[in-house]
Structures are given as structure tokens and as C-alpha cells.
PDB file of C-alpha atoms in Angstrom:
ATOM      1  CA  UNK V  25     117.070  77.672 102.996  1.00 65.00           C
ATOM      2  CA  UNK V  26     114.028  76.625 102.164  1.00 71.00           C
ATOM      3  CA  UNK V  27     112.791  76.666  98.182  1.00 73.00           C
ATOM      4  CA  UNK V  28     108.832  77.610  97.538  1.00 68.00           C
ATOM      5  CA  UNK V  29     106.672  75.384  95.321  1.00 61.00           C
ATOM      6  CA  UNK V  30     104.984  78.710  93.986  1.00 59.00           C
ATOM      7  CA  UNK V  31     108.203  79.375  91.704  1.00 57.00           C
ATOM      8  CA  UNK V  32     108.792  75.721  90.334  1.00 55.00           C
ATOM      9  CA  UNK V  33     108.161  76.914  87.013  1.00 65.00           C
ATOM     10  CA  UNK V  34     110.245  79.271  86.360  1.00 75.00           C
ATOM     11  CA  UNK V  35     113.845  78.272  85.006  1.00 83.00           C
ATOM     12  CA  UNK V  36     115.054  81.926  85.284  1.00 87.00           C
ATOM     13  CA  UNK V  37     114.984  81.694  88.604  1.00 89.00           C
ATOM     14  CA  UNK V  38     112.946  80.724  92.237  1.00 89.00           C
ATOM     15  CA  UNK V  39     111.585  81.359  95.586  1.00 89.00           C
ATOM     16  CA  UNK V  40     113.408  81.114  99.023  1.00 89.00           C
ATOM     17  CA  UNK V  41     112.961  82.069 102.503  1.00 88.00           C
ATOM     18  CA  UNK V  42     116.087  81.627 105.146  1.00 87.00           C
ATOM     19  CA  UNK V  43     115.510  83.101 108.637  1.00 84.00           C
ATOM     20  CA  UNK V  44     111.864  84.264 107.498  1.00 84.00           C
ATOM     21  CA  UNK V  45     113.308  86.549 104.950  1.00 89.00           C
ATOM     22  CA  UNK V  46     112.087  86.415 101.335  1.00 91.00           C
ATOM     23  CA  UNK V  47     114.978  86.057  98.876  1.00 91.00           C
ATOM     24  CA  UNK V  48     114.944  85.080  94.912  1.00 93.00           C
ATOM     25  CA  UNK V  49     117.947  83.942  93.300  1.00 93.00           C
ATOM     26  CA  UNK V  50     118.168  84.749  89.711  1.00 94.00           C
ATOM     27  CA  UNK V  51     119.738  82.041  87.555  1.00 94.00           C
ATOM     28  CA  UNK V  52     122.693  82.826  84.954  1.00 94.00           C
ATOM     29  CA  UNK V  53     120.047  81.985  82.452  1.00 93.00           C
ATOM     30  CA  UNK V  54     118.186  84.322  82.906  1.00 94.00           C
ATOM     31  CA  UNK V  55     121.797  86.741  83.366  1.00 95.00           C
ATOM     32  CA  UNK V  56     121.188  88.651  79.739  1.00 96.00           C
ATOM     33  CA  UNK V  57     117.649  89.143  80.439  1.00 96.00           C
ATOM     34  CA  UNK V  58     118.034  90.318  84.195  1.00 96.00           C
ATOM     35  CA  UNK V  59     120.848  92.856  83.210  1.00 97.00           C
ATOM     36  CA  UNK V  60     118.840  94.419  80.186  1.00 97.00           C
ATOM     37  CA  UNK V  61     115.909  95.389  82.122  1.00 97.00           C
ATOM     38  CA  UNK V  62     118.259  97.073  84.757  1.00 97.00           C
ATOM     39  CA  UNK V  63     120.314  98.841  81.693  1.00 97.00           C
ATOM     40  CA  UNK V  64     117.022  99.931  79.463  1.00 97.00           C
ATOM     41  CA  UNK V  65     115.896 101.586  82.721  1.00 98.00           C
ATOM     42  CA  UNK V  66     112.644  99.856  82.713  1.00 98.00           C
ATOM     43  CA  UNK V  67     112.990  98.572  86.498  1.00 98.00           C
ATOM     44  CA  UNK V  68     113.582 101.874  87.166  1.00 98.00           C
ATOM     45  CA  UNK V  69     110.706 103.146  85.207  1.00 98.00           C
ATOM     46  CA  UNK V  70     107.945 100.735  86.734  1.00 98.00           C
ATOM     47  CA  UNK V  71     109.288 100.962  90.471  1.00 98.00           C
ATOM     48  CA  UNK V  72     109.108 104.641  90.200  1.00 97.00           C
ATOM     49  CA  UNK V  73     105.706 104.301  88.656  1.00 97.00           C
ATOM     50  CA  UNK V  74     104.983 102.107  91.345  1.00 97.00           C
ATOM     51  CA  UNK V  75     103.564  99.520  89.269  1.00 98.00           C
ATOM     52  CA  UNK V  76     106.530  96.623  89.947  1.00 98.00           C
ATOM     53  CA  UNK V  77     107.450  95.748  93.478  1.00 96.00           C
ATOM     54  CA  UNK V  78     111.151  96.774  93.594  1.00 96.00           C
ATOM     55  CA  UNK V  79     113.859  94.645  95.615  1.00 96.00           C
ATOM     56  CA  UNK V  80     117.509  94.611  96.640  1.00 95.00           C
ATOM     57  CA  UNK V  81     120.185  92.821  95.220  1.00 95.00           C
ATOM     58  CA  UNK V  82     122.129  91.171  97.990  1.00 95.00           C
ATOM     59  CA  UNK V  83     125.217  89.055  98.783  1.00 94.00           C
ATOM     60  CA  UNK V  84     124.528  85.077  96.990  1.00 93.00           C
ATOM     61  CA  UNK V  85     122.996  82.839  99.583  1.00 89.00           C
ATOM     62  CA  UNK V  86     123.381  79.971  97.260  1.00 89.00           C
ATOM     63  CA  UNK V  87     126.133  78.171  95.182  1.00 88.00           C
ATOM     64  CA  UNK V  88     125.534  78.696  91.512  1.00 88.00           C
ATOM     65  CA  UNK V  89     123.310  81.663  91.711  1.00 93.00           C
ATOM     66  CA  UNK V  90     123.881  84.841  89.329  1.00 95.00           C
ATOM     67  CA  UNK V  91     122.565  86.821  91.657  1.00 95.00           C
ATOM     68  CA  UNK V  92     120.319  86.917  95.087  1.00 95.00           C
ATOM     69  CA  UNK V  93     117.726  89.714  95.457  1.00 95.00           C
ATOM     70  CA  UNK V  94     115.209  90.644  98.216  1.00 95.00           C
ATOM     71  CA  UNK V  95     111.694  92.026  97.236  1.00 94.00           C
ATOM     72  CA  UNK V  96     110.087  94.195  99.610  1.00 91.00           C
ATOM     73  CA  UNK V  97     107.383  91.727 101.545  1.00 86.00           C
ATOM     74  CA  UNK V  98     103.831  92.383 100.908  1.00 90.00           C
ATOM     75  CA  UNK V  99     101.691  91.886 104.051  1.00 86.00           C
ATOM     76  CA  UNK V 100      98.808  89.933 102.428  1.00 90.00           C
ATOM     77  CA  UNK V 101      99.010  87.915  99.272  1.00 92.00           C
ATOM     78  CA  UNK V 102      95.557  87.257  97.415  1.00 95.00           C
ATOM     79  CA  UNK V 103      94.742  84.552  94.203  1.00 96.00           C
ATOM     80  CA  UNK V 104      93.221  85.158  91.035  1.00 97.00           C
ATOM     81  CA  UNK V 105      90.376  83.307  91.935  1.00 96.00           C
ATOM     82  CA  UNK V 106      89.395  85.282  95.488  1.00 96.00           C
ATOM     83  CA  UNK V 107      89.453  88.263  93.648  1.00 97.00           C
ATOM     84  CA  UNK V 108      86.500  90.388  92.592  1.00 96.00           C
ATOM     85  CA  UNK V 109      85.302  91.582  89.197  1.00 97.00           C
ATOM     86  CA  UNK V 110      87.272  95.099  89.058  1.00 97.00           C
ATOM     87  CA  UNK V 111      90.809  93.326  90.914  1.00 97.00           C
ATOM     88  CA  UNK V 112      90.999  91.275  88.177  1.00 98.00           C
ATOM     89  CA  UNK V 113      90.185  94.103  85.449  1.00 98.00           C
ATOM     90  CA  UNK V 114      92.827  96.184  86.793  1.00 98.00           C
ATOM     91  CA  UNK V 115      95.076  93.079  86.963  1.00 98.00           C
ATOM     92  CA  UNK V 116      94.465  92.261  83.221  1.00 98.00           C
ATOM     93  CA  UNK V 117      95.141  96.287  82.218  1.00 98.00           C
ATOM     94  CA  UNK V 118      98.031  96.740  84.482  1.00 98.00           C
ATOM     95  CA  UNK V 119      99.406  93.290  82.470  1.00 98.00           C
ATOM     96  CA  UNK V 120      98.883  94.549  79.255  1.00 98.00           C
ATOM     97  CA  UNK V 121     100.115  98.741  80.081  1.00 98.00           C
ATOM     98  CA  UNK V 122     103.294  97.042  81.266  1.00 98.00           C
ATOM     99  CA  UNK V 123     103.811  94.942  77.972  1.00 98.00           C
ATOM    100  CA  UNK V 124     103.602  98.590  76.229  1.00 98.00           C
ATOM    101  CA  UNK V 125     105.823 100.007  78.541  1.00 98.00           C
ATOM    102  CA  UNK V 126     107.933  97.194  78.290  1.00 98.00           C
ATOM    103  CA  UNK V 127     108.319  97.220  74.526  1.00 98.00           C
ATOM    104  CA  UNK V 128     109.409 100.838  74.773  1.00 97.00           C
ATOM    105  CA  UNK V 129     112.314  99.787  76.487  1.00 98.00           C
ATOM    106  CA  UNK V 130     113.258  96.798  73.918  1.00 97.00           C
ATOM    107  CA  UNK V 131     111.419  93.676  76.099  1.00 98.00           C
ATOM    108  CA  UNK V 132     108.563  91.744  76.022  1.00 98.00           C
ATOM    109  CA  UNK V 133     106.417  90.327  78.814  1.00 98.00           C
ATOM    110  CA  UNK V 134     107.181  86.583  78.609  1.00 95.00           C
ATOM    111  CA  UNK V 135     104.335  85.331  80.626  1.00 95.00           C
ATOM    112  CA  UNK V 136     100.692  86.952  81.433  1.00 97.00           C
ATOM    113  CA  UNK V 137      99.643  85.158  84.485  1.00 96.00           C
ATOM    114  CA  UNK V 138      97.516  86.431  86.598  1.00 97.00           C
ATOM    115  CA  UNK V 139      99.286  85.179  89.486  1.00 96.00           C
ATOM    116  CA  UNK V 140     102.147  87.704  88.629  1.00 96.00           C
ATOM    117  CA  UNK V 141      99.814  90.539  90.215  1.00 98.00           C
ATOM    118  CA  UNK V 142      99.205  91.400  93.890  1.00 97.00           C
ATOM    119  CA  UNK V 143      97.578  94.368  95.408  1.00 96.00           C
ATOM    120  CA  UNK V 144      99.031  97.285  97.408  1.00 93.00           C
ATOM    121  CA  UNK V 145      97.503  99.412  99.210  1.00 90.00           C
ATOM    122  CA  UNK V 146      94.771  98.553  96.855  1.00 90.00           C
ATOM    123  CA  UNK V 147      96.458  99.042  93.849  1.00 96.00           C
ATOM    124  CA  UNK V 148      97.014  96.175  91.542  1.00 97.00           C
ATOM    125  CA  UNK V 149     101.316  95.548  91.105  1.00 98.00           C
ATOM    126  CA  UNK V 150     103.904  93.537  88.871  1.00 98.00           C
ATOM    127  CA  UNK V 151     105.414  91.163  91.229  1.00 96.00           C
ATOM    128  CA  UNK V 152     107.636  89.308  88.685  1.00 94.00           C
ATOM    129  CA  UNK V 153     111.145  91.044  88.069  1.00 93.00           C
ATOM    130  CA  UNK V 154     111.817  87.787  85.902  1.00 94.00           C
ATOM    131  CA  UNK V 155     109.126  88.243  83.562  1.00 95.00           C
ATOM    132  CA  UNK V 156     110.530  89.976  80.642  1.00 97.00           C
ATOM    133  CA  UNK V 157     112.629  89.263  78.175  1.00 97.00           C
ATOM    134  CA  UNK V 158     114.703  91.008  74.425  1.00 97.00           C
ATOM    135  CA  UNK V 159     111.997  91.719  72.385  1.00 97.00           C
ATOM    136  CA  UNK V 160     113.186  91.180  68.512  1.00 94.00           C
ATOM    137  CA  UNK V 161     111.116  93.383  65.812  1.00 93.00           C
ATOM    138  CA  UNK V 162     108.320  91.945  64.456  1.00 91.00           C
ATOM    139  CA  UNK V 163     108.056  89.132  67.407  1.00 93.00           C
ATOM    140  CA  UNK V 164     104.843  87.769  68.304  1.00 94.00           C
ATOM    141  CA  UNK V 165     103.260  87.993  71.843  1.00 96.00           C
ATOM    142  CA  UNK V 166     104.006  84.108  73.198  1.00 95.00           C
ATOM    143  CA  UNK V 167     101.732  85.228  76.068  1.00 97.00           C
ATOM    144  CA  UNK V 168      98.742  86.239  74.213  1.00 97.00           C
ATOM    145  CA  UNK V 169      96.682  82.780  75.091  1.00 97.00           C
ATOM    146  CA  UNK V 170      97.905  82.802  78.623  1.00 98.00           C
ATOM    147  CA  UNK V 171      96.669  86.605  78.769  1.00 98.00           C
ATOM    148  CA  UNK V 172      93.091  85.379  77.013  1.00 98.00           C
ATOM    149  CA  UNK V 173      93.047  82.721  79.706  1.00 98.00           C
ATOM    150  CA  UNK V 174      93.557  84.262  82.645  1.00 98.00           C
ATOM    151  CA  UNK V 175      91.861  87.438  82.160  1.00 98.00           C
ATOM    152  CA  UNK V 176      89.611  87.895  78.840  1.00 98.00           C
ATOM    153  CA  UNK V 177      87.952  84.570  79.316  1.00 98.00           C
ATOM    154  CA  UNK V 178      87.171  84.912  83.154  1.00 98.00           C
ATOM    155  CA  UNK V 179      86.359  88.225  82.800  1.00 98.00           C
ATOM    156  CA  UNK V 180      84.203  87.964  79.978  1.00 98.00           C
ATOM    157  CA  UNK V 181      81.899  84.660  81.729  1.00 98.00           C
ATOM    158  CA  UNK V 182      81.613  86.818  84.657  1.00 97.00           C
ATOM    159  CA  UNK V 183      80.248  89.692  82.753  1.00 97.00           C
ATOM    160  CA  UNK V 184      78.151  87.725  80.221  1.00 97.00           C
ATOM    161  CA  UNK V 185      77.504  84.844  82.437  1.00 97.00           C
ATOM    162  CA  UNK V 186      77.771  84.593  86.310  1.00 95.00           C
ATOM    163  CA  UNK V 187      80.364  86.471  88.550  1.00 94.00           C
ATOM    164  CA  UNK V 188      80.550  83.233  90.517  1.00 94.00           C
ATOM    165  CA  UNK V 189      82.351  81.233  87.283  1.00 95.00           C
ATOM    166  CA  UNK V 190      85.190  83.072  88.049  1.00 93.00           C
ATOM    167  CA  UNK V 191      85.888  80.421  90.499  1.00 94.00           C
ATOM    168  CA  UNK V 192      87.227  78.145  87.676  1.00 96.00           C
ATOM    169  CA  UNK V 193      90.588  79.708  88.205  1.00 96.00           C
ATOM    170  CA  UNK V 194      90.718  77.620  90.977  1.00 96.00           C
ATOM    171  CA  UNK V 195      90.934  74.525  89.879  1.00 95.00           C
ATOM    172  CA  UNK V 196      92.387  75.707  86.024  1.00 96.00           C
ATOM    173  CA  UNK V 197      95.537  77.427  87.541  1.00 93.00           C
ATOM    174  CA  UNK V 198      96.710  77.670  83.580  1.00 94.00           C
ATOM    175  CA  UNK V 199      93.686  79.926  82.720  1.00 97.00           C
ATOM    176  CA  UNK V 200      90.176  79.064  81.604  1.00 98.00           C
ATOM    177  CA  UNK V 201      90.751  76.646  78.671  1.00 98.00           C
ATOM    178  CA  UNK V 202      88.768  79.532  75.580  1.00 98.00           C
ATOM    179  CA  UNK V 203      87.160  76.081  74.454  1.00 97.00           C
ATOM    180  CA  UNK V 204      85.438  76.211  77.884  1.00 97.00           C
ATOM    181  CA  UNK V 205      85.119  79.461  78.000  1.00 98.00           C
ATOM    182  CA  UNK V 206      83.509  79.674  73.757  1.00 97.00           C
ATOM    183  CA  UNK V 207      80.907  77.328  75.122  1.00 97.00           C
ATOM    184  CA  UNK V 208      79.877  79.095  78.309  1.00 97.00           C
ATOM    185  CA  UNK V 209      79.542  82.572  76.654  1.00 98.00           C
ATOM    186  CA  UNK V 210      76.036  83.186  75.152  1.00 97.00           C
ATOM    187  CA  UNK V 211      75.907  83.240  70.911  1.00 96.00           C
ATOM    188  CA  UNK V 212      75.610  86.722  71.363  1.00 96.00           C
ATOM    189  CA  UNK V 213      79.128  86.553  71.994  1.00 96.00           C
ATOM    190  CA  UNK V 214      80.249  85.761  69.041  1.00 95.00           C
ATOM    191  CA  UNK V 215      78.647  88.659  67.063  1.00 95.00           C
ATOM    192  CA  UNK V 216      81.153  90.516  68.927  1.00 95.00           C
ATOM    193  CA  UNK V 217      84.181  91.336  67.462  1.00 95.00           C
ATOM    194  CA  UNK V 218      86.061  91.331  70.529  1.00 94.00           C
ATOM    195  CA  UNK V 219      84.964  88.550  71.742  1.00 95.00           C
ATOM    196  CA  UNK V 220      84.637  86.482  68.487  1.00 96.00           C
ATOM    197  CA  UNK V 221      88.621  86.967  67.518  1.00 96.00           C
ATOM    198  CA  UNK V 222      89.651  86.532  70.798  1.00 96.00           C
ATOM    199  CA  UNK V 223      88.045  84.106  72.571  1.00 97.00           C
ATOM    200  CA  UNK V 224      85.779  82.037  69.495  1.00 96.00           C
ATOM    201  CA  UNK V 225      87.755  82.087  67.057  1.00 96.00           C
ATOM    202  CA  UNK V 226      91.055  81.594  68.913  1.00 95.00           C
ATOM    203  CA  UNK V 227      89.870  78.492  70.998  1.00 94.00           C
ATOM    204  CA  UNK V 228      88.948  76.785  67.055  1.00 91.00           C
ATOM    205  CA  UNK V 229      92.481  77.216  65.656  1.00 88.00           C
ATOM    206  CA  UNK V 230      94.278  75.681  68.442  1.00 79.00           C
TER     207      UNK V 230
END
């Protein structure tokens, strides 16, 4: 077995290949949250929709795991930061059409990464069954910053700016810092409202 880097983050769950097969275990923390998106029908409804990579469940490799499933393997996997202009537009929407989809079905994106997206067959896709979690009435989005970092910010200094500046995903894998991004952005900007409330004015009250 051996355990990816890529998924050290995530406490729900990680990474694995064993005979070059892709596996994830899902942790029993991440039991209640696992289960409810299987009995809302929301895996259901995205697979069908073909906008999450679906998966297998299969018999537990590992001692301790909940449960052990296999993702279908994508042939090519691309970063946010190799990606042009439009692939990371239709990232960003695809992020926030599943949070609405997702909060039909009682759950809540817990993370907005852009590193939860791949492409297939040219069409941008959720890879990150482990993403979502109960959502409680009246909750606020936790991933709101993450989304302004990794998509309105980059996307907004390549379109106000230079398309080349979306290289600073590279080296800011948590998202353009919005106080980076505030001071790139011409004072045009912030005569937007857009812009100003989501990028100006949120980098000053953090």
C-alpha cells in the first residue's frame, strides 16, 4: 500500500495505490457524512449528471477503515495553475452549481479548492466524494475565502491584469492571498461591486 501526499489534508479520509490501482479509504469520521450523500441521492444525482467522478465501494484494504472505494482513473491529471483562462472559469462555476445542488439535497461543499476539479473529455468534474458535509439552516459558507482564492482572485488578475499571473497558484497552493490580489487589481476594481465586496473589501476585514 502505498499512501499519496496529495490527500494529507484531509482527515475524512486519503489516497492509496496497491498493485497500481487507485483506492481511497474513507475514515469513520467522515462515516455520517459519507452515508448522507449516498442516502439524499446526491452521488447519484452528480454521477448521473456527470459532473462527480463516480467510484466503487470495495472490500477494506486497510485495518481501521470505514470503508475502501475505487474511483474510476482519469488518464491525465492537470493543476490549477497549467490551466487556461476558460478551464478555470468552468472550474470555479462547476464549484459553485454543485454547492446549489448540494444544498438541495441537505449538504454543503466543505472545501472550494480548485484542486478538487479535473477535466474529462474536456469537461471540467468534481473529483472529491469527501467534500460535503450536513448543511444546518442558516449556516454560513466556511469555503467562501478558499472559493475567492482560488478562483475569483486568479481569475479576476488575469482578466484585469495579465493572463500570465495566474501562475501564482503555483507557488500559493492555498489560493491567491485577496490582500495580494486587492493590490494587483487596478482602482477601477474597486468601483465594482463585484469585485469591491468580494475581493477589496473581504481581504480588509480579515
Amino acid at each position: 500500500m502505498n499512501k499519496l501526499g496529495s490527500s494529507f489534508r484531509d482527515p475524512a479520509g486519503f489516497l492509496f495505490t496497491k498493485d497500481s490501482t487507485l483506492y481511497r479509504q474513507i475514515n469513520f469520521s467522515a462515516k455520517e457524512e459519507y452515508e448522507l450523500m449516498l442516502q439524499s441521492g446526491l452521488y447519484e444525482y452528480l454521477t448521473k449528471k456527470e459532473l462527480l467522478i463516480p467510484h466503487v465501494e470495495v472490500e477494506n484494504i486497510n485495518e481501521g477503515a470505514y470503508k475502501t472505494i475505487k474511483p474510476i482513473k482519469l488518464g491525465f491529471i492537470s493543476y490549477p495553475y497549467e490551466w487556461c483562462f476558460d478551464q478555470l472559469k468552468d472550474a470555479a462555476l462547476l464549484t459553485l452549481r454543485i454547492q446549489k445542488i448540494a444544498l438541495k439535497h441537505g449538504m454543503i461543499l466543505k472545501d472550494a479548492s480548485a484542486y478538487n476539479i479535473q477535466f474529462l473529455n474536456n469537461k471540467a468534474v468534481f473529483i472529491d466524494s469527501l467534500s460535503f458535509a450536513p448543511y444546518q439552516e442558516g449556516q454560513a459558507w466556511d469555503a467562501y475565502k478558499q472559493f475567492c482564492q482560488h478562483f475569483l482572485a486568479p481569475l479576476s488578475l488575469a482578466s484585469y491584469c495579465d493572463i500570465r499571473l495566474n501562475a501564482l497558484l503555483r507557488p500559493f497552493i492555498d489560493g491567491i492571498p485577496l490582500d495580494l490580489a486587492s493590490r494587483l487589481l487596478p482602482v477601477k476594481t474597486k468601483f465594482k461591486f463585484s469585485l469591491a465586496s468580494h475581493i477589496h473589501w473581504h481581504s480588509k476585514s480579515q
